[in-house]
PDB file of C-alpha atoms in Angstrom:
ATOM      1  CA  MET A   1      28.820 -46.062 -36.225  1.00  0.00           C
ATOM      2  CA  SER A   2      29.908 -49.422 -37.584  1.00  0.00           C
ATOM      3  CA  LYS A   3      27.242 -51.716 -38.980  1.00  0.00           C
ATOM      4  CA  VAL A   4      26.448 -55.292 -37.970  1.00  0.00           C
ATOM      5  CA  PHE A   5      25.596 -57.657 -40.757  1.00  0.00           C
ATOM      6  CA  SER A   6      25.290 -61.340 -41.499  1.00  0.00           C
ATOM      7  CA  ALA A   7      26.428 -62.686 -44.855  1.00  0.00           C
ATOM      8  CA  HIS A   8      25.977 -66.408 -45.328  1.00  0.00           C
ATOM      9  CA  ALA A   9      25.792 -68.944 -48.090  1.00  0.00           C
ATOM     10  CA  VAL A  10      22.402 -70.612 -47.850  1.00  0.00           C
ATOM     11  CA  SER A  11      20.366 -73.137 -49.835  1.00  0.00           C
ATOM     12  CA  VAL A  12      17.023 -72.111 -51.332  1.00  0.00           C
ATOM     13  CA  ASP A  13      15.334 -74.086 -48.526  1.00  0.00           C
ATOM     14  CA  GLY A  14      17.284 -72.149 -45.922  1.00  0.00           C
ATOM     15  CA  TYR A  15      20.062 -74.524 -44.781  1.00  0.00           C
ATOM     16  CA  ILE A  16      23.667 -73.513 -44.068  1.00  0.00           C
ATOM     17  CA  THR A  17      24.916 -77.043 -43.804  1.00  0.00           C
ATOM     18  CA  GLY A  18      23.901 -80.416 -45.208  1.00  0.00           C
ATOM     19  CA  ARG A  19      23.000 -83.368 -43.054  1.00  0.00           C
ATOM     20  CA  GLU A  20      25.426 -84.505 -40.322  1.00  0.00           C
ATOM     21  CA  PRO A  21      27.680 -81.431 -40.000  1.00  0.00           C
ATOM     22  CA  GLY A  22      30.183 -81.173 -37.194  1.00  0.00           C
ATOM     23  CA  ALA A  23      33.811 -81.368 -36.183  1.00  0.00           C
ATOM     24  CA  GLY A  24      35.686 -83.451 -38.672  1.00  0.00           C
ATOM     25  CA  HIS A  25      32.599 -83.494 -40.976  1.00  0.00           C
ATOM     26  CA  GLY A  26      32.546 -79.795 -41.821  1.00  0.00           C
ATOM     27  CA  LEU A  27      29.314 -78.903 -43.520  1.00  0.00           C
ATOM     28  CA  GLY A  28      28.230 -82.460 -43.866  1.00  0.00           C
ATOM     29  CA  GLU A  29      26.589 -82.905 -47.266  1.00  0.00           C
ATOM     30  CA  GLY A  30      26.460 -79.145 -47.809  1.00  0.00           C
ATOM     31  CA  THR A  31      29.827 -78.341 -49.355  1.00  0.00           C
ATOM     32  CA  MET A  32      28.234 -77.313 -52.650  1.00  0.00           C
ATOM     33  CA  LEU A  33      27.050 -74.151 -50.831  1.00  0.00           C
ATOM     34  CA  PHE A  34      30.593 -72.827 -51.363  1.00  0.00           C
ATOM     35  CA  ASP A  35      31.400 -74.138 -54.854  1.00  0.00           C
ATOM     36  CA  TRP A  36      31.034 -70.525 -56.204  1.00  0.00           C
ATOM     37  CA  TYR A  37      34.184 -69.585 -54.157  1.00  0.00           C
ATOM     38  CA  PHE A  38      36.262 -71.652 -56.621  1.00  0.00           C
ATOM     39  CA  ASP A  39      34.296 -71.906 -59.848  1.00  0.00           C
ATOM     40  CA  GLY A  40      35.294 -68.578 -61.460  1.00  0.00           C
ATOM     41  CA  ASP A  41      38.285 -66.916 -63.009  1.00  0.00           C
ATOM     42  CA  THR A  42      38.528 -63.785 -60.883  1.00  0.00           C
ATOM     43  CA  PRO A  43      40.832 -64.106 -57.873  1.00  0.00           C
ATOM     44  CA  SER A  44      39.546 -62.648 -54.602  1.00  0.00           C
ATOM     45  CA  GLN A  45      41.498 -59.619 -53.416  1.00  0.00           C
ATOM     46  CA  ALA A  46      40.730 -60.672 -49.764  1.00  0.00           C
ATOM     47  CA  PHE A  47      41.026 -64.433 -49.616  1.00  0.00           C
ATOM     48  CA  ASP A  48      43.979 -66.334 -51.100  1.00  0.00           C
ATOM     49  CA  GLY A  49      42.946 -69.222 -53.344  1.00  0.00           C
ATOM     50  CA  PHE A  50      39.345 -68.041 -53.948  1.00  0.00           C
ATOM     51  CA  GLN A  51      38.564 -67.849 -57.710  1.00  0.00           C
ATOM     52  CA  LEU A  52      35.123 -66.365 -58.103  1.00  0.00           C
ATOM     53  CA  SER A  53      33.031 -65.185 -61.054  1.00  0.00           C
ATOM     54  CA  GLU A  54      33.416 -61.475 -61.742  1.00  0.00           C
ATOM     55  CA  PRO A  55      30.045 -60.468 -60.144  1.00  0.00           C
ATOM     56  CA  SER A  56      30.642 -62.713 -57.111  1.00  0.00           C
ATOM     57  CA  ALA A  57      34.165 -61.338 -56.630  1.00  0.00           C
ATOM     58  CA  ARG A  58      32.832 -57.790 -56.711  1.00  0.00           C
ATOM     59  CA  VAL A  59      30.193 -58.548 -54.026  1.00  0.00           C
ATOM     60  CA  PHE A  60      32.385 -60.829 -51.895  1.00  0.00           C
ATOM     61  CA  ASP A  61      35.447 -58.564 -51.777  1.00  0.00           C
ATOM     62  CA  ALA A  62      33.347 -55.478 -51.017  1.00  0.00           C
ATOM     63  CA  LEU A  63      31.854 -57.333 -48.022  1.00  0.00           C
ATOM     64  CA  ALA A  64      35.204 -58.706 -46.906  1.00  0.00           C
ATOM     65  CA  GLY A  65      36.612 -55.187 -46.961  1.00  0.00           C
ATOM     66  CA  ARG A  66      33.999 -53.961 -44.518  1.00  0.00           C
ATOM     67  CA  VAL A  67      34.743 -56.624 -41.806  1.00  0.00           C
ATOM     68  CA  GLY A  68      36.811 -55.663 -38.790  1.00  0.00           C
ATOM     69  CA  ALA A  69      35.636 -58.432 -36.420  1.00  0.00           C
ATOM     70  CA  VAL A  70      33.462 -61.577 -36.617  1.00  0.00           C
ATOM     71  CA  VAL A  71      31.023 -63.073 -34.137  1.00  0.00           C
ATOM     72  CA  ALA A  72      30.405 -66.800 -34.748  1.00  0.00           C
ATOM     73  CA  GLY A  73      28.266 -69.326 -32.943  1.00  0.00           C
ATOM     74  CA  ARG A  74      29.666 -72.400 -31.293  1.00  0.00           C
ATOM     75  CA  ASN A  75      28.261 -74.743 -33.943  1.00  0.00           C
ATOM     76  CA  THR A  76      29.813 -72.711 -36.718  1.00  0.00           C
ATOM     77  CA  TYR A  77      33.087 -72.661 -34.852  1.00  0.00           C
ATOM     78  CA  GLU A  78      33.103 -76.422 -34.345  1.00  0.00           C
ATOM     79  CA  ASP A  79      31.795 -77.231 -37.883  1.00  0.00           C
ATOM     80  CA  SER A  80      34.673 -75.152 -39.285  1.00  0.00           C
ATOM     81  CA  ASP A  81      37.266 -77.025 -37.266  1.00  0.00           C
ATOM     82  CA  ARG A  82      37.746 -73.921 -35.072  1.00  0.00           C
ATOM     83  CA  PHE A  83      38.928 -71.946 -38.130  1.00  0.00           C
ATOM     84  CA  GLY A  84      42.354 -73.545 -37.675  1.00  0.00           C
ATOM     85  CA  GLY A  85      42.993 -71.335 -34.629  1.00  0.00           C
ATOM     86  CA  GLY A  86      42.366 -68.189 -36.596  1.00  0.00           C
ATOM     87  CA  SER A  87      39.237 -66.503 -38.003  1.00  0.00           C
ATOM     88  CA  PRO A  88      36.995 -66.945 -40.997  1.00  0.00           C
ATOM     89  CA  HIS A  89      38.405 -63.590 -42.163  1.00  0.00           C
ATOM     90  CA  PRO A  90      42.131 -63.164 -42.690  1.00  0.00           C
ATOM     91  CA  ALA A  91      42.412 -59.823 -40.876  1.00  0.00           C
ATOM     92  CA  ALA A  92      39.505 -59.942 -38.321  1.00  0.00           C
ATOM     93  CA  ARG A  93      39.396 -61.059 -34.748  1.00  0.00           C
ATOM     94  CA  LEU A  94      36.934 -63.834 -33.935  1.00  0.00           C
ATOM     95  CA  PHE A  95      34.467 -63.752 -31.042  1.00  0.00           C
ATOM     96  CA  VAL A  96      32.873 -67.129 -30.309  1.00  0.00           C
ATOM     97  CA  LEU A  97      29.411 -66.994 -28.719  1.00  0.00           C
ATOM     98  CA  SER A  98      28.987 -69.904 -26.324  1.00  0.00           C
ATOM     99  CA  HIS A  99      28.168 -70.791 -22.733  1.00  0.00           C
ATOM    100  CA  ARG A 100      30.453 -73.858 -22.820  1.00  0.00           C
ATOM    101  CA  PRO A 101      34.180 -73.525 -22.035  1.00  0.00           C
ATOM    102  CA  ALA A 102      36.512 -73.555 -25.100  1.00  0.00           C
ATOM    103  CA  PRO A 103      39.983 -74.287 -23.905  1.00  0.00           C
ATOM    104  CA  GLU A 104      41.327 -74.607 -27.423  1.00  0.00           C
ATOM    105  CA  LEU A 105      40.891 -70.842 -28.170  1.00  0.00           C
ATOM    106  CA  THR A 106      43.951 -69.004 -29.532  1.00  0.00           C
ATOM    107  CA  GLU A 107      45.060 -65.388 -29.126  1.00  0.00           C
ATOM    108  CA  ARG A 108      42.942 -64.417 -32.181  1.00  0.00           C
ATOM    109  CA  GLN A 109      39.827 -65.925 -30.654  1.00  0.00           C
ATOM    110  CA  THR A 110      37.702 -64.778 -27.692  1.00  0.00           C
ATOM    111  CA  LEU A 111      34.905 -66.601 -25.949  1.00  0.00           C
ATOM    112  CA  VAL A 112      31.867 -64.399 -25.079  1.00  0.00           C
ATOM    113  CA  THR A 113      28.640 -65.576 -23.439  1.00  0.00           C
ATOM    114  CA  GLY A 114      25.969 -63.017 -24.488  1.00  0.00           C
ATOM    115  CA  ILE A 115      25.027 -61.554 -27.807  1.00  0.00           C
ATOM    116  CA  GLN A 116      25.054 -57.960 -26.505  1.00  0.00           C
ATOM    117  CA  ASP A 117      28.516 -58.458 -25.007  1.00  0.00           C
ATOM    118  CA  ALA A 118      29.809 -60.220 -28.143  1.00  0.00           C
ATOM    119  CA  VAL A 119      28.655 -57.478 -30.502  1.00  0.00           C
ATOM    120  CA  ALA A 120      29.992 -54.763 -28.216  1.00  0.00           C
ATOM    121  CA  ALA A 121      33.426 -56.494 -27.913  1.00  0.00           C
ATOM    122  CA  ALA A 122      33.537 -57.107 -31.644  1.00  0.00           C
ATOM    123  CA  ARG A 123      32.647 -53.454 -32.399  1.00  0.00           C
ATOM    124  CA  GLU A 124      35.519 -52.336 -30.148  1.00  0.00           C
ATOM    125  CA  ALA A 125      37.939 -54.708 -31.810  1.00  0.00           C
ATOM    126  CA  ALA A 126      36.737 -53.801 -35.307  1.00  0.00           C
ATOM    127  CA  GLY A 127      38.370 -50.351 -35.166  1.00  0.00           C
ATOM    128  CA  GLY A 128      35.560 -48.559 -36.969  1.00  0.00           C
ATOM    129  CA  LYS A 129      34.912 -51.321 -39.445  1.00  0.00           C
ATOM    130  CA  ASP A 130      31.745 -53.404 -39.458  1.00  0.00           C
ATOM    131  CA  VAL A 131      30.987 -56.621 -37.480  1.00  0.00           C
ATOM    132  CA  GLY A 132      30.156 -59.793 -39.391  1.00  0.00           C
ATOM    133  CA  LEU A 133      27.845 -62.434 -37.851  1.00  0.00           C
ATOM    134  CA  MET A 134      28.162 -66.133 -38.648  1.00  0.00           C
ATOM    135  CA  GLY A 135      25.632 -68.864 -37.875  1.00  0.00           C
ATOM    136  CA  GLY A 136      21.827 -69.099 -37.540  1.00  0.00           C
ATOM    137  CA  GLY A 137      21.766 -68.930 -33.748  1.00  0.00           C
ATOM    138  CA  VAL A 138      23.971 -65.795 -33.697  1.00  0.00           C
ATOM    139  CA  LEU A 139      21.782 -64.129 -36.326  1.00  0.00           C
ATOM    140  CA  ALA A 140      18.561 -64.990 -34.484  1.00  0.00           C
ATOM    141  CA  ALA A 141      19.894 -63.706 -31.106  1.00  0.00           C
ATOM    142  CA  ALA A 142      21.223 -60.509 -32.729  1.00  0.00           C
ATOM    143  CA  LEU A 143      17.920 -59.895 -34.622  1.00  0.00           C
ATOM    144  CA  ALA A 144      15.905 -60.455 -31.449  1.00  0.00           C
ATOM    145  CA  ALA A 145      18.127 -57.945 -29.648  1.00  0.00           C
ATOM    146  CA  GLY A 146      17.729 -55.362 -32.431  1.00  0.00           C
ATOM    147  CA  LEU A 147      21.455 -55.380 -33.291  1.00  0.00           C
ATOM    148  CA  VAL A 148      21.425 -56.351 -36.996  1.00  0.00           C
ATOM    149  CA  ASP A 149      21.622 -53.740 -39.744  1.00  0.00           C
ATOM    150  CA  GLU A 150      21.857 -55.956 -42.824  1.00  0.00           C
ATOM    151  CA  VAL A 151      21.285 -59.575 -43.876  1.00  0.00           C
ATOM    152  CA  ILE A 152      23.118 -60.774 -46.970  1.00  0.00           C
ATOM    153  CA  LEU A 153      22.216 -64.150 -48.478  1.00  0.00           C
ATOM    154  CA  HIS A 154      24.511 -65.872 -50.969  1.00  0.00           C
ATOM    155  CA  GLN A 155      21.647 -68.108 -52.197  1.00  0.00           C
ATOM    156  CA  VAL A 156      22.789 -71.248 -53.936  1.00  0.00           C
ATOM    157  CA  PRO A 157      20.228 -72.914 -56.225  1.00  0.00           C
ATOM    158  CA  VAL A 158      19.908 -76.241 -54.375  1.00  0.00           C
ATOM    159  CA  LEU A 159      17.364 -77.735 -52.033  1.00  0.00           C
ATOM    160  CA  LEU A 160      19.383 -79.599 -49.386  1.00  0.00           C
ATOM    161  CA  GLY A 161      16.333 -81.028 -47.703  1.00  0.00           C
ATOM    162  CA  GLY A 162      17.998 -81.128 -44.303  1.00  0.00           C
ATOM    163  CA  GLY A 163      20.925 -79.883 -42.258  1.00  0.00           C
ATOM    164  CA  ARG A 164      21.296 -76.934 -39.967  1.00  0.00           C
ATOM    165  CA  PRO A 165      18.748 -74.180 -40.779  1.00  0.00           C
ATOM    166  CA  PHE A 166      19.891 -70.613 -41.048  1.00  0.00           C
ATOM    167  CA  PHE A 167      16.658 -68.984 -39.953  1.00  0.00           C
ATOM    168  CA  GLN A 168      15.527 -69.773 -36.474  1.00  0.00           C
ATOM    169  CA  ALA A 169      12.534 -68.753 -34.359  1.00  0.00           C
ATOM    170  CA  LEU A 170      12.220 -65.112 -33.591  1.00  0.00           C
ATOM    171  CA  PRO A 171       9.962 -63.350 -31.045  1.00  0.00           C
ATOM    172  CA  GLU A 172       8.397 -61.133 -33.724  1.00  0.00           C
ATOM    173  CA  HIS A 173       8.496 -60.369 -37.462  1.00  0.00           C
ATOM    174  CA  VAL A 174      11.591 -58.732 -38.838  1.00  0.00           C
ATOM    175  CA  ARG A 175      10.946 -56.686 -41.973  1.00  0.00           C
ATOM    176  CA  LEU A 176      13.712 -56.512 -44.589  1.00  0.00           C
ATOM    177  CA  ARG A 177      14.111 -54.204 -47.587  1.00  0.00           C
ATOM    178  CA  LEU A 178      15.929 -55.571 -50.633  1.00  0.00           C
ATOM    179  CA  VAL A 179      18.872 -53.267 -51.447  1.00  0.00           C
ATOM    180  CA  GLU A 180      20.503 -55.247 -54.223  1.00  0.00           C
ATOM    181  CA  ALA A 181      20.147 -58.563 -56.015  1.00  0.00           C
ATOM    182  CA  VAL A 182      23.195 -59.761 -58.003  1.00  0.00           C
ATOM    183  CA  PRO A 183      22.830 -62.873 -60.133  1.00  0.00           C
ATOM    184  CA  ALA A 184      26.047 -64.778 -60.649  1.00  0.00           C
ATOM    185  CA  PRO A 185      27.031 -68.251 -61.814  1.00  0.00           C
ATOM    186  CA  GLY A 186      25.963 -70.754 -59.127  1.00  0.00           C
ATOM    187  CA  VAL A 187      24.707 -68.186 -56.656  1.00  0.00           C
ATOM    188  CA  THR A 188      22.499 -65.135 -56.311  1.00  0.00           C
ATOM    189  CA  HIS A 189      23.674 -62.434 -53.828  1.00  0.00           C
ATOM    190  CA  LEU A 190      20.694 -60.877 -52.029  1.00  0.00           C
ATOM    191  CA  HIS A 191      21.427 -57.847 -49.858  1.00  0.00           C
ATOM    192  CA  TYR A 192      18.697 -56.807 -47.433  1.00  0.00           C
ATOM    193  CA  ARG A 193      18.515 -53.913 -44.955  1.00  0.00           C
ATOM    194  CA  VAL A 194      16.741 -54.577 -41.654  1.00  0.00           C
ATOM    195  CA  GLU A 195      13.864 -52.088 -41.283  1.00  0.00           C
ATOM    196  CA  ARG A 196      13.320 -50.664 -37.821  1.00  0.00           C
TER     197      ARG A 196
END
């Protein structure tokens, strides 16, 4: 069975954007969360133009190789300028979780209204590969529904002090087990398994 995981760049104080994110503003003041994509000398095997440190490239490309489909929340979709009509992953279909109409969707993008339906549709489209989750709301909904197998944090050593938080309210505690911690220049990759 394919796995469902969330891998996200996050500040030490838990933000995935800076202040004032949104369409046309991207991540607001939070662009430094992704500096590690370009600060190294090892080209990504999955994403053209990404130059990562060797440890980051190893972690990032291994994760990218697992992804067959992505579920993203509406805020993430809008903040990312609708992924240019594509997907955050070069080979994966995108499922946008939203209750609002999205007439600008392309053939690589599908609107889905419930987290259970979104993950089921993404699993089917993933062709045996894993499903990646993007956005704090999507992660919270999927955790509450018991659908998440792993949480991977690319933790950047900065306190943003505001922005869009990654971790949102949950109906109960979710226990995680640390599987791997990989220090790298400008980021620490923390891989957790959700304990059930």
